[in-house]
XYZ file of C-alpha atoms in Angstrom:
660
model
C -4.496 -11.917 20.522
C -4.358 -8.849 22.823
C -6.021 -9.666 26.126
C -7.040 -7.474 29.075
C -4.349 -7.378 31.792
C -4.571 -10.524 33.897
C -3.450 -9.171 37.274
C -5.511 -6.023 37.390
C -8.195 -4.486 35.215
C -8.762 -0.769 35.349
C -12.391 0.393 35.088
C -11.512 2.548 32.081
C -10.109 -0.427 30.176
C -11.752 -1.162 26.850
C -10.871 -4.631 25.557
C -11.457 -3.546 21.954
C -12.354 -5.799 19.053
C -9.045 -7.413 18.233
C -10.674 -10.846 18.150
C -12.172 -9.880 14.784
C -8.799 -10.375 13.148
C -7.709 -13.627 14.744
C -5.486 -15.589 12.430
C -7.288 -18.845 13.218
C -10.104 -19.368 10.734
C -13.518 -20.775 11.529
C -13.512 -23.456 8.840
C -13.708 -27.201 9.094
C -11.368 -30.049 8.153
C -10.029 -28.071 5.211
C -8.483 -25.529 7.556
C -7.232 -28.154 9.967
C -5.444 -30.016 7.238
C -3.871 -27.040 5.517
C -2.299 -24.554 7.951
C -0.027 -22.827 5.445
C 3.624 -23.777 5.891
C 2.918 -24.774 9.466
C 6.245 -26.496 10.053
C 8.297 -24.181 7.874
C 9.545 -22.134 10.833
C 10.964 -25.220 12.540
C 12.389 -26.805 9.388
C 14.141 -23.670 8.295
C 15.670 -23.212 11.719
C 17.173 -26.659 11.895
C 20.341 -27.946 10.314
C 22.070 -31.170 11.269
C 20.086 -31.271 14.497
C 21.168 -27.804 15.619
C 18.946 -24.802 16.037
C 19.858 -22.121 13.518
C 19.226 -18.597 14.769
C 18.318 -15.589 12.635
C 20.442 -12.555 12.053
C 20.496 -10.129 14.968
C 17.701 -7.548 14.563
C 18.285 -3.892 15.262
C 16.043 -2.080 17.725
C 14.166 0.666 15.943
C 13.953 2.950 18.995
C 16.576 3.985 21.553
C 16.084 3.590 25.295
C 15.662 7.341 25.704
C 13.025 7.422 22.941
C 11.066 4.642 24.651
C 11.237 6.386 28.033
C 9.974 9.588 26.423
C 7.229 7.601 24.697
C 6.022 6.273 28.074
C 6.190 9.722 29.680
C 4.148 11.283 26.858
C 1.660 8.425 27.046
C 1.222 9.007 30.787
C 0.480 12.664 30.077
C -1.898 12.093 27.161
C -3.796 9.363 29.064
C -4.323 11.822 31.950
C -2.106 9.844 34.305
C 0.508 12.498 35.141
C 0.242 11.345 38.745
C 2.437 8.405 37.733
C 5.320 10.841 37.243
C 4.560 12.908 40.341
C 4.171 9.945 42.704
C 7.292 8.280 41.260
C 9.247 11.439 42.100
C 7.970 11.397 45.695
C 8.799 7.681 45.992
C 12.347 8.482 44.897
C 12.697 11.315 47.409
C 11.186 9.354 50.292
C 13.303 6.267 49.580
C 16.511 8.319 49.582
C 15.544 9.904 52.916
C 14.667 6.488 54.339
C 18.056 5.053 53.320
C 19.954 7.961 54.830
C 18.021 7.607 58.076
C 18.815 3.888 58.216
C 22.469 4.627 57.426
C 22.987 7.147 60.214
C 20.702 5.870 62.969
C 23.097 3.285 64.419
C 26.324 5.333 64.140
C 24.639 8.395 65.699
C 23.268 6.392 68.629
C 26.618 4.626 69.184
C 28.423 7.956 69.025
C 26.027 9.381 71.640
C 26.723 6.412 73.926
C 30.507 6.753 73.479
C 30.275 10.452 74.314
C 28.323 9.601 77.513
C 25.365 11.858 76.766
C 22.491 12.000 79.243
C 19.712 9.436 79.192
C 17.206 12.104 78.207
C 19.324 13.233 75.243
C 19.903 9.626 74.142
C 16.194 8.803 74.327
C 15.325 11.990 72.490
C 17.739 11.050 69.669
C 16.280 7.548 69.434
C 12.681 8.816 69.450
C 13.417 11.389 66.740
C 14.957 8.758 64.467
C 12.143 6.284 65.128
C 9.433 8.860 64.415
C 11.155 10.043 61.253
C 11.620 6.467 60.002
C 7.983 5.615 60.794
C 6.695 8.756 59.100
C 8.791 8.266 55.971
C 7.934 4.540 55.815
C 4.204 5.258 56.103
C 4.352 7.938 53.385
C 6.387 5.605 51.186
C 3.918 2.737 51.631
C 1.011 5.043 50.760
C 2.776 6.331 47.625
C 3.694 2.811 46.468
C 0.108 1.665 46.921
C -1.404 4.529 44.939
C 1.085 4.625 42.083
C -0.041 1.147 40.941
C -3.389 2.332 39.571
C -1.899 4.987 37.331
C 0.673 2.536 35.982
C -2.074 0.026 35.189
C -4.010 2.753 33.379
C -1.017 3.573 31.175
C -0.562 -0.108 30.321
C -4.269 -0.393 29.537
C -3.932 2.584 27.217
C -1.246 0.683 25.314
C -3.577 -2.341 25.144
C -6.275 -0.071 23.702
C -3.834 1.311 21.128
C -2.854 -2.216 20.096
C -6.501 -3.251 19.826
C -7.224 -0.205 17.700
C -4.220 -0.938 15.483
C -5.261 -4.571 15.026
C -8.882 -3.764 14.224
C -8.230 -0.807 11.900
C -4.953 -1.677 10.198
C -4.791 -2.018 6.427
C -6.384 -5.326 5.520
C -3.246 -6.879 3.896
C -1.429 -6.548 7.237
C -3.803 -9.146 8.699
C -2.107 -11.823 6.587
C 1.398 -10.412 7.092
C 3.361 -12.870 9.259
C 5.705 -10.159 10.528
C 2.750 -8.129 11.756
C 1.205 -11.226 13.364
C 4.451 -11.972 15.218
C 4.653 -8.390 16.462
C 1.082 -8.709 17.767
C 1.956 -11.970 19.525
C 4.941 -10.410 21.286
C 2.998 -7.220 22.052
C 0.359 -9.388 23.721
C 3.053 -10.851 25.947
C 4.586 -7.463 26.790
C 1.230 -5.991 27.900
C -0.112 -9.095 29.614
C 0.400 -8.315 33.323
C 1.953 -6.021 35.911
C 5.432 -7.542 35.528
C 5.741 -6.817 31.814
C 7.801 -3.956 30.423
C 4.887 -1.654 29.616
C 4.143 -1.310 33.325
C 7.289 -2.495 35.088
C 9.412 0.183 33.405
C 8.041 2.788 35.831
C 9.394 0.848 38.787
C 12.692 0.328 36.964
C 13.063 4.056 36.297
C 12.190 4.930 39.892
C 14.642 2.425 41.382
C 17.322 3.464 38.900
C 16.946 7.119 39.850
C 17.157 6.186 43.541
C 20.337 4.187 42.911
C 21.951 7.006 40.933
C 21.250 9.691 43.552
C 22.370 7.437 46.411
C 25.466 6.482 44.424
C 26.674 10.081 44.417
C 25.785 10.582 48.088
C 27.631 7.453 49.179
C 30.516 8.104 46.792
C 31.063 11.461 48.495
C 31.046 9.699 51.856
C 33.497 6.958 50.812
C 36.004 9.415 49.311
C 36.709 10.432 52.902
C 38.302 6.986 53.385
C 40.084 6.396 50.069
C 39.030 7.257 46.485
C 40.591 4.035 45.202
C 37.682 2.104 46.726
C 35.314 3.747 44.258
C 37.552 2.842 41.322
C 37.755 -0.814 42.439
C 33.999 -1.089 42.759
C 33.353 0.697 39.461
C 35.832 -1.408 37.470
C 34.643 -4.815 38.721
C 30.986 -3.866 38.438
C 31.535 -2.434 34.958
C 33.115 -5.641 33.643
C 30.292 -7.698 35.173
C 27.677 -5.439 33.624
C 29.301 -5.550 30.179
C 29.257 -9.362 30.130
C 25.689 -9.559 31.452
C 24.392 -6.999 28.962
C 25.806 -8.897 25.991
C 24.262 -12.152 27.148
C 20.946 -10.578 28.131
C 20.412 -9.399 24.553
C 20.020 -13.043 23.510
C 16.246 -13.123 24.014
C 15.638 -10.008 21.947
C 17.966 -11.206 19.197
C 15.861 -14.352 18.815
C 12.425 -12.949 19.592
C 11.057 -13.768 16.133
C 12.002 -17.423 16.504
C 10.353 -17.564 19.929
C 7.223 -15.881 18.518
C 7.099 -18.522 15.758
C 6.943 -21.349 18.314
C 4.319 -19.497 20.373
C 2.249 -18.825 17.251
C 2.353 -22.499 16.244
C 1.260 -23.751 19.672
C -1.449 -21.090 19.969
C -2.782 -22.081 16.542
C -3.066 -25.737 17.553
C -4.662 -24.929 20.913
C -7.236 -22.713 19.229
C -8.014 -25.345 16.622
C -8.450 -28.012 19.292
C -10.770 -25.728 21.283
C -12.774 -24.522 18.275
C -16.341 -25.854 18.457
C -16.606 -25.449 14.690
C -13.911 -28.103 14.244
C -15.306 -30.510 16.858
C -17.057 -32.713 14.298
C -13.986 -32.923 12.071
C -11.743 -33.852 14.999
C -14.005 -36.749 15.854
C -14.861 -37.962 12.364
C -11.311 -37.848 11.019
C -9.602 -38.812 14.298
C -7.527 -35.657 14.305
C -6.856 -35.605 18.036
C -3.693 -37.739 17.870
C -2.359 -35.690 14.969
C -3.027 -32.402 16.762
C -1.311 -33.757 19.882
C 1.648 -34.904 17.811
C 2.018 -31.505 16.150
C 1.685 -29.698 19.470
C 4.257 -31.974 21.130
C 6.681 -31.339 18.296
C 6.293 -27.565 18.567
C 6.550 -27.786 22.360
C 9.811 -29.749 22.118
C 11.284 -27.134 19.824
C 10.104 -24.377 22.153
C 11.605 -26.170 25.169
C 14.923 -26.683 23.362
C 15.018 -22.996 22.544
C 14.472 -22.013 26.187
C 17.032 -24.507 27.470
C 19.640 -22.829 25.304
C 18.441 -19.428 26.511
C 18.613 -20.580 30.157
C 22.180 -21.833 29.720
C 23.142 -18.399 28.448
C 21.533 -16.792 31.522
C 23.381 -19.157 33.851
C 26.748 -18.082 32.459
C 25.719 -14.455 32.862
C 24.894 -15.165 36.521
C 28.221 -16.893 37.147
C 30.131 -13.941 35.702
C 28.175 -11.500 37.831
C 28.709 -13.555 40.997
C 32.481 -13.766 40.412
C 33.006 -10.053 39.985
C 30.664 -9.250 42.881
C 32.820 -11.427 45.145
C 36.006 -9.668 44.025
C 34.424 -6.263 44.457
C 33.036 -6.809 47.962
C 36.147 -8.679 49.104
C 38.411 -5.736 48.275
C 36.163 -3.249 50.107
C 35.789 -5.331 53.249
C 39.546 -6.108 53.394
C 40.421 -2.432 53.347
C 37.919 -1.565 56.088
C 39.295 -4.327 58.312
C 42.794 -2.935 57.699
C 41.623 0.503 58.891
C 40.200 -1.005 62.061
C 43.370 -2.957 62.873
C 46.047 -0.414 61.975
C 44.462 3.054 61.701
C 42.383 3.130 64.896
C 39.017 3.509 63.196
C 36.429 3.955 66.003
C 33.255 1.878 66.299
C 30.684 4.455 65.043
C 32.873 5.375 62.060
C 33.558 1.688 61.312
C 29.835 0.936 61.389
C 29.059 3.961 59.208
C 31.680 3.164 56.570
C 31.010 -0.572 56.698
C 27.316 0.044 56.022
C 28.095 2.723 53.443
C 30.552 0.450 51.598
C 28.081 -2.413 51.622
C 25.265 -0.171 50.408
C 27.522 1.509 47.865
C 28.212 -1.857 46.266
C 24.453 -2.321 46.206
C 23.930 1.051 44.538
C 26.525 0.226 41.876
C 24.973 -3.173 41.276
C 21.528 -1.599 41.323
C 22.511 0.979 38.703
C 24.053 -1.592 36.399
C 21.231 -4.082 36.862
C 18.737 -1.276 36.445
C 20.396 -0.217 33.206
C 20.311 -3.819 32.022
C 16.667 -4.215 32.997
C 15.828 -0.872 31.430
C 17.596 -1.945 28.250
C 15.626 -5.208 28.077
C 12.355 -3.454 28.845
C 13.168 -0.857 26.219
C 13.611 -3.656 23.681
C 10.191 -5.035 24.650
C 8.609 -1.606 24.345
C 10.361 -1.215 20.988
C 8.539 -4.333 19.814
C 5.218 -2.848 20.950
C 5.981 0.425 19.214
C 7.030 -1.381 16.033
C 3.602 -2.990 16.080
C 1.825 0.324 16.681
C 3.894 2.047 13.993
C 3.667 -0.799 11.492
C 3.411 0.763 8.006
C -0.079 1.260 6.666
C -0.590 0.434 3.003
C -3.804 2.450 2.770
C -4.541 6.098 3.390
C -6.756 6.885 6.345
C -6.751 10.309 8.003
C -4.598 11.818 5.260
C -6.950 10.572 2.521
C -9.682 12.538 0.802
C -12.953 12.754 2.726
C -15.749 10.827 1.038
C -19.178 12.208 1.869
C -21.977 9.738 1.159
C -24.353 10.662 -1.649
C -27.952 10.348 -0.448
C -28.997 9.290 -3.973
C -26.430 6.458 -4.016
C -25.185 7.687 -7.371
C -21.898 5.757 -7.353
C -20.018 4.019 -10.120
C -17.021 1.731 -9.560
C -14.648 1.114 -12.464
C -11.813 -1.422 -12.561
C -9.252 -0.476 -15.206
C -6.724 -3.133 -16.285
C -6.691 -4.577 -12.768
C -4.290 -7.413 -11.970
C -3.485 -8.784 -8.545
C -0.824 -11.126 -7.241
C -0.595 -12.270 -3.619
C 2.802 -11.795 -1.911
C 5.064 -14.737 -2.673
C 2.815 -16.084 -5.455
C 4.304 -16.933 -8.855
C 1.264 -15.979 -10.923
C -1.481 -13.354 -10.849
C -4.785 -14.310 -9.242
C -6.567 -11.654 -11.325
C -5.402 -10.706 -14.805
C -6.226 -7.492 -16.635
C -9.794 -7.113 -15.335
C -11.852 -4.301 -16.876
C -15.220 -3.884 -15.199
C -17.768 -1.158 -14.522
C -20.351 -1.500 -11.758
C -23.104 0.960 -12.624
C -25.379 2.663 -10.046
C -28.264 0.396 -9.098
C -26.900 -2.587 -11.049
C -27.182 -6.167 -9.812
C -23.987 -7.964 -10.819
C -23.339 -11.698 -10.409
C -19.842 -13.209 -10.375
C -19.623 -16.951 -11.033
C -16.879 -19.450 -11.678
C -15.196 -22.544 -10.341
C -13.127 -22.610 -7.149
C -9.893 -20.685 -7.572
C -11.253 -18.553 -10.401
C -10.579 -15.357 -8.391
C -14.120 -14.442 -7.331
C -13.331 -13.677 -3.684
C -10.186 -11.745 -4.633
C -12.236 -9.650 -7.057
C -14.680 -8.828 -4.246
C -11.812 -7.833 -1.959
C -10.511 -5.521 -4.676
C -13.935 -3.916 -5.164
C -14.457 -3.494 -1.406
C -11.016 -1.919 -1.002
C -9.559 -4.661 1.202
C -6.788 -5.146 -1.339
C -5.212 -2.760 -3.822
C -4.414 -4.085 -7.288
C -0.770 -4.745 -8.071
C -1.488 -3.293 -11.505
C -4.270 -1.041 -12.732
C -6.738 1.160 -10.868
C -10.033 0.970 -9.019
C -11.979 4.208 -9.434
C -15.014 5.530 -7.608
C -16.782 8.147 -9.737
C -13.552 8.719 -11.641
C -11.201 8.989 -8.648
C -8.687 6.289 -7.711
C -9.830 4.869 -4.371
C -6.218 4.996 -3.122
C -6.725 8.744 -2.718
C -9.693 8.389 -0.363
C -9.759 7.853 3.363
C -10.206 4.090 3.258
C -12.555 4.139 6.265
C -14.888 6.448 4.347
C -14.764 4.085 1.389
C -15.704 1.109 3.590
C -18.843 2.957 4.687
C -20.220 2.535 1.172
C -20.473 -1.247 1.543
C -22.715 -3.731 3.329
C -21.704 -7.354 2.995
C -22.474 -10.946 3.832
C -19.215 -12.877 3.624
C -18.683 -16.612 3.969
C -16.699 -15.978 7.157
C -18.485 -13.574 9.473
C -18.330 -12.355 13.059
C -21.179 -13.271 15.379
C -20.521 -11.314 18.553
C -21.630 -12.112 22.082
C -24.677 -9.892 22.470
C -28.373 -9.689 21.709
C -29.903 -10.413 18.322
C -30.775 -6.739 17.900
C -27.196 -5.686 18.730
C -25.800 -8.157 16.208
C -28.040 -6.747 13.506
C -27.261 -3.116 14.331
C -23.624 -3.737 15.403
C -24.118 -1.262 18.236
C -25.910 -0.961 21.574
C -27.747 2.140 20.376
C -30.068 0.997 17.612
C -33.384 1.695 15.928
C -35.543 -1.275 16.934
C -38.097 -0.547 14.222
C -35.377 -0.674 11.573
C -33.966 -3.867 13.127
C -37.395 -5.540 12.878
C -37.802 -4.414 9.285
C -34.432 -5.884 8.293
C -35.172 -9.124 10.156
C -38.425 -9.378 8.227
C -36.769 -8.800 4.858
C -34.171 -11.449 5.659
C -36.945 -13.970 6.435
C -36.091 -14.460 10.115
C -39.161 -12.814 11.657
C -41.023 -15.986 12.623
C -37.933 -17.392 14.347
C -37.331 -14.250 16.403
C -40.992 -13.948 17.383
C -40.938 -17.527 18.690
C -38.176 -16.712 21.201
C -39.163 -15.690 24.770
C -36.868 -12.627 24.769
C -37.310 -11.970 21.053
C -34.830 -9.289 19.920
C -33.158 -9.206 23.334
C -32.215 -12.870 23.088
C -28.499 -13.407 23.691
C -26.205 -15.208 21.256
C -22.936 -17.026 22.015
C -23.003 -19.489 24.910
C -19.311 -18.966 25.561
C -20.284 -15.690 27.272
C -23.987 -15.962 28.164
C -25.354 -19.134 29.735
C -28.903 -18.352 28.601
C -27.848 -17.698 24.999
C -29.305 -19.629 22.075
C -27.635 -21.283 19.111
C -28.932 -20.390 15.657
C -28.708 -22.876 12.821
C -26.372 -22.208 9.898
C -29.208 -20.962 7.697
C -30.652 -18.784 10.484
C -27.248 -17.270 11.151
C -26.838 -16.509 7.469
C -30.207 -14.738 7.447
C -29.144 -12.772 10.519
C -26.012 -11.638 8.685
C -28.184 -10.618 5.740
C -30.330 -8.541 8.106
C -27.153 -6.909 9.423
C -26.109 -5.978 5.890
C -29.553 -4.488 5.225
C -29.486 -2.495 8.474
C -26.335 -0.646 7.460
C -28.222 0.619 4.381
C -25.060 1.239 2.343
C -25.035 2.042 -1.402
C -23.333 -1.271 -2.273
C -24.355 -4.732 -1.086
C -21.854 -7.574 -1.395
C -23.253 -11.104 -1.093
C -20.661 -13.889 -1.053
C -22.573 -17.200 -1.248
C -25.388 -15.770 0.955
C -27.614 -18.831 0.519
C -24.969 -21.533 0.972
C -26.458 -22.682 4.286
C -30.105 -22.410 3.171
C -32.358 -25.133 1.840
C -33.870 -24.782 -1.636
C -37.176 -23.326 -0.361
C -35.442 -20.747 1.829
C -33.093 -19.965 -1.038
C -36.019 -19.354 -3.403
C -37.543 -17.043 -0.808
C -34.361 -14.966 -0.718
C -34.333 -14.745 -4.532
C -37.914 -13.449 -4.567
C -37.018 -10.738 -2.076
C -33.721 -9.874 -3.725
C -35.073 -6.992 -5.816
C -36.777 -5.522 -2.760
C -33.665 -5.857 -0.609
C -31.368 -4.255 -3.186
C -33.742 -1.605 -4.489
C -31.876 1.639 -5.165
C -28.507 -0.005 -4.468
C -25.727 -1.634 -6.443
C -25.054 -5.251 -5.585
C -22.459 -7.913 -6.317
C -23.574 -11.494 -5.896
C -21.116 -14.422 -5.784
C -22.402 -17.949 -6.185
C -21.429 -21.404 -7.357
C -25.073 -22.151 -8.231
C -25.693 -20.633 -11.629
C -29.469 -20.963 -11.268
C -29.311 -18.435 -8.425
C -27.895 -15.723 -10.686
C -30.930 -15.388 -12.990
C -32.297 -12.378 -11.150
C -29.062 -10.377 -11.688
C -28.955 -7.842 -14.510
C -25.435 -8.916 -15.540
C -23.293 -11.999 -14.983
C -19.506 -12.355 -15.145
C -17.978 -15.768 -15.765
C -14.463 -15.881 -14.256
C -11.874 -18.489 -15.132
C -8.236 -18.457 -14.022
C -8.499 -14.831 -12.976
C -9.926 -13.547 -16.240
C -13.417 -12.538 -17.391
C -14.244 -15.215 -19.941
C -17.908 -14.319 -20.582
C -20.272 -11.483 -19.705
C -24.005 -10.895 -20.157
C -27.441 -11.787 -18.797
C -28.387 -15.356 -17.977
C -30.262 -15.777 -21.257
C -27.487 -14.159 -23.313
C -24.845 -16.440 -21.836
C -26.956 -19.518 -22.492
C -27.355 -18.464 -26.135
C -23.587 -18.094 -26.471
C -23.230 -21.824 -25.702
C -19.913 -21.126 -23.984
C -18.424 -22.156 -20.678
C -21.264 -20.634 -18.657
C -23.840 -22.583 -20.655
C -21.806 -25.787 -20.301
C -21.473 -25.368 -16.550
C -25.159 -24.513 -16.229
C -26.080 -27.636 -18.185
C -23.971 -29.806 -15.863
C -25.630 -28.355 -12.769
C -29.178 -28.460 -14.180
C -28.629 -32.028 -15.404
C -27.631 -33.030 -11.894
C -30.845 -31.618 -10.474
C -32.951 -33.182 -13.256
C -31.372 -36.585 -12.681
C -31.952 -36.214 -8.956
C -35.606 -35.447 -9.554
C -35.891 -38.445 -11.880
C -34.422 -40.777 -9.299
C -36.819 -39.477 -6.695
C -39.752 -40.018 -9.049
C -38.646 -43.619 -9.756
C -38.615 -44.257 -6.067
C-alpha cells in the first residue's frame, strides 16, 4: 500500500485512495484459510535447502532517462527551485572547498615571507569572513531545498495512488503489478529513498566531478602519474562494488514476495473482521507459525545479501589503502629529497587527500546513482504498467438523459489467467432498457464473473460486450463505469460522515441524500442519531464514530447506489445481511428504486427473484434456463428443483416452529 511519506508531509500532499485496492480481502475464515498459493513463492525458491534466485531482470530505463524523468517531474510539479537551489549548493560547496584548501597554505606562506602583522591579520580575516559567508549561504540553501524535494516525492506518491486506483481492473489481481506497488511503496516511503535522495546524489556527484578536474589540474604540477595510480585503483574498486551492488535489484522480486507474505499475515491478524474467526478457530498459533516461516526466509535472504555487501566493502578498503599509500609515499619522497617547502607540502598533501576523496566520491556517487536509478525504474515500471482497457484514447460516452441503453453479450466466454477451463461459456444475453434481470445459480456458477463482464471490470476472452451496438472496448472505460451504480458483497466504507459515504464526496445534495436514505429503509436509524447525517463512521479514524450493523451497512450501500442515479443498478446479494422482514421491505420498494433504470440482481434465494421481469439460471458458466419465475417453475427444470428444495426448507422450518 502507498503511504504518505513518514519523515515529512508536504501540505500539498494528497494521500489518494489506494486503500480501495488492497489485496487483503475483508472476508472471514474462508479468506484466512485460503490465501492463494501463499507458500508457493518460498517453495519454488528452495531446492535442497538452498535459496534459488530468479533470472537477472533487465532495467527498463537507463540512468539518464531516470534523471531526465525526475527533472521533468520537478518542472511539471512547479518545483523548479529544486534545480536552481541544487545548482547554488554545488557552486557554494566548490567555493567552500577551495577556501578550505588554500587558507592554511596561504597563511603559512605569509608567515614564511615575514609579512607585517596587519597584512597577516587582514588575510586571516578575509578568509574567515569568506568561509563564514559561504557556510551561512550553504546552510540556508540546504535547509530550503528539502521542501521542494519532498514535494517532488509526494507528486510521485500521488501518481502511484492514481495509478493504483484507476488502473484496469484485471491489474488488481496481477501479482507482478502488486509486487511493483510493494516496491514502489518502499522507494517513496521517506526522505532517504531514491525518489528524494537522488537529488542529493546528483548534487554531490556534480560537486565531486568539478572538484576532480580542479584538483587534477593542481596535482599534475607534481606528477601526472599520481592521477593514473588513483584512477586505476579506484576504477578496479568501483567495478567490483558495482557488480556486487546489483545483487539487490537482481533479486528484488524475491524480496517483494517475502514482504508481501508478511504484510498479508500482519493485515489479516489486525483485521477486525477476522477477529471472531481467529478466536473461534484458534488461528493465532497458525498465523504466528506462517509469519515466523516467512520471516526466517526473509532473514536468510538478507543474510546472503549482507555477505555480498561485506565482500564489496573489503574490496573497496583494499584498493583504497593501495591508492592512498602510493600518493602519500610520493609526497614524503618530495619532502625528503626534492626540498618541497612547508606551504607547498601542506597544499599538495591536502589536495592529494581530497583528490582521493573526489575520486571515491565520484565512483560511489555513480554506484549510488545507479542503485537509485534502478529503484526509480521500478517506480516507473509501476506507473507505466500496461493498461488493458482504453481510457483517454477511448470514445467519449455521453450519458443519455432518457437512460435508453441496451447491453448485449455475444458469444461471451471468459477464462481467468492460469485457469484450465472457462468460467463463462458462450453466453448470449441482452439486457433491455428498463429491464429487471435476476441471475441465480449455485456457488461457482459464474454469477459474479458475469456481473464483472457486464460492468466492464473484465473483458471477455472470447466474444463481445456491446453497448447500443458498439463494443465497449472502444469506449473510454471511465465513461462506461459512470453508467453503473452497484451494491457488491465487498464494499468500501470510508472514514467520513454518513452523508459523505452516501454521496462519495464532501460536496453533496443533502436533500437527495435523505431521499436515498429513506428509499433504502435507513431513515429511522439516522434520525435516532444525535448528529444524524453528520455522524462519523469508522472508529479507526474518528473516536466518536459509530458502528453500523451488517444489515444497516448494506442499506447504506444501497442508498449510495441510489444517490449516483446511474442508468444501470447492479445488486450482488443486497439483502444477504438483512432479516426476512427487512428483506421483504426491500423487495416492496424494488420497483420504486429501479424505476426507469435497468437492473441486474444476483441472489442465492430464489424467492427473492420473483419481482424481476426475467431470470437467468446459471450452471457451470452456462445459461441453463431463462424466463420469469412462473415460467421457470412450469418448466420443472433445475430452477424449479432448486426452488422446491429452498421452499421445502422454509416450510419444514415453519412446521417445526408450529410443533413447538
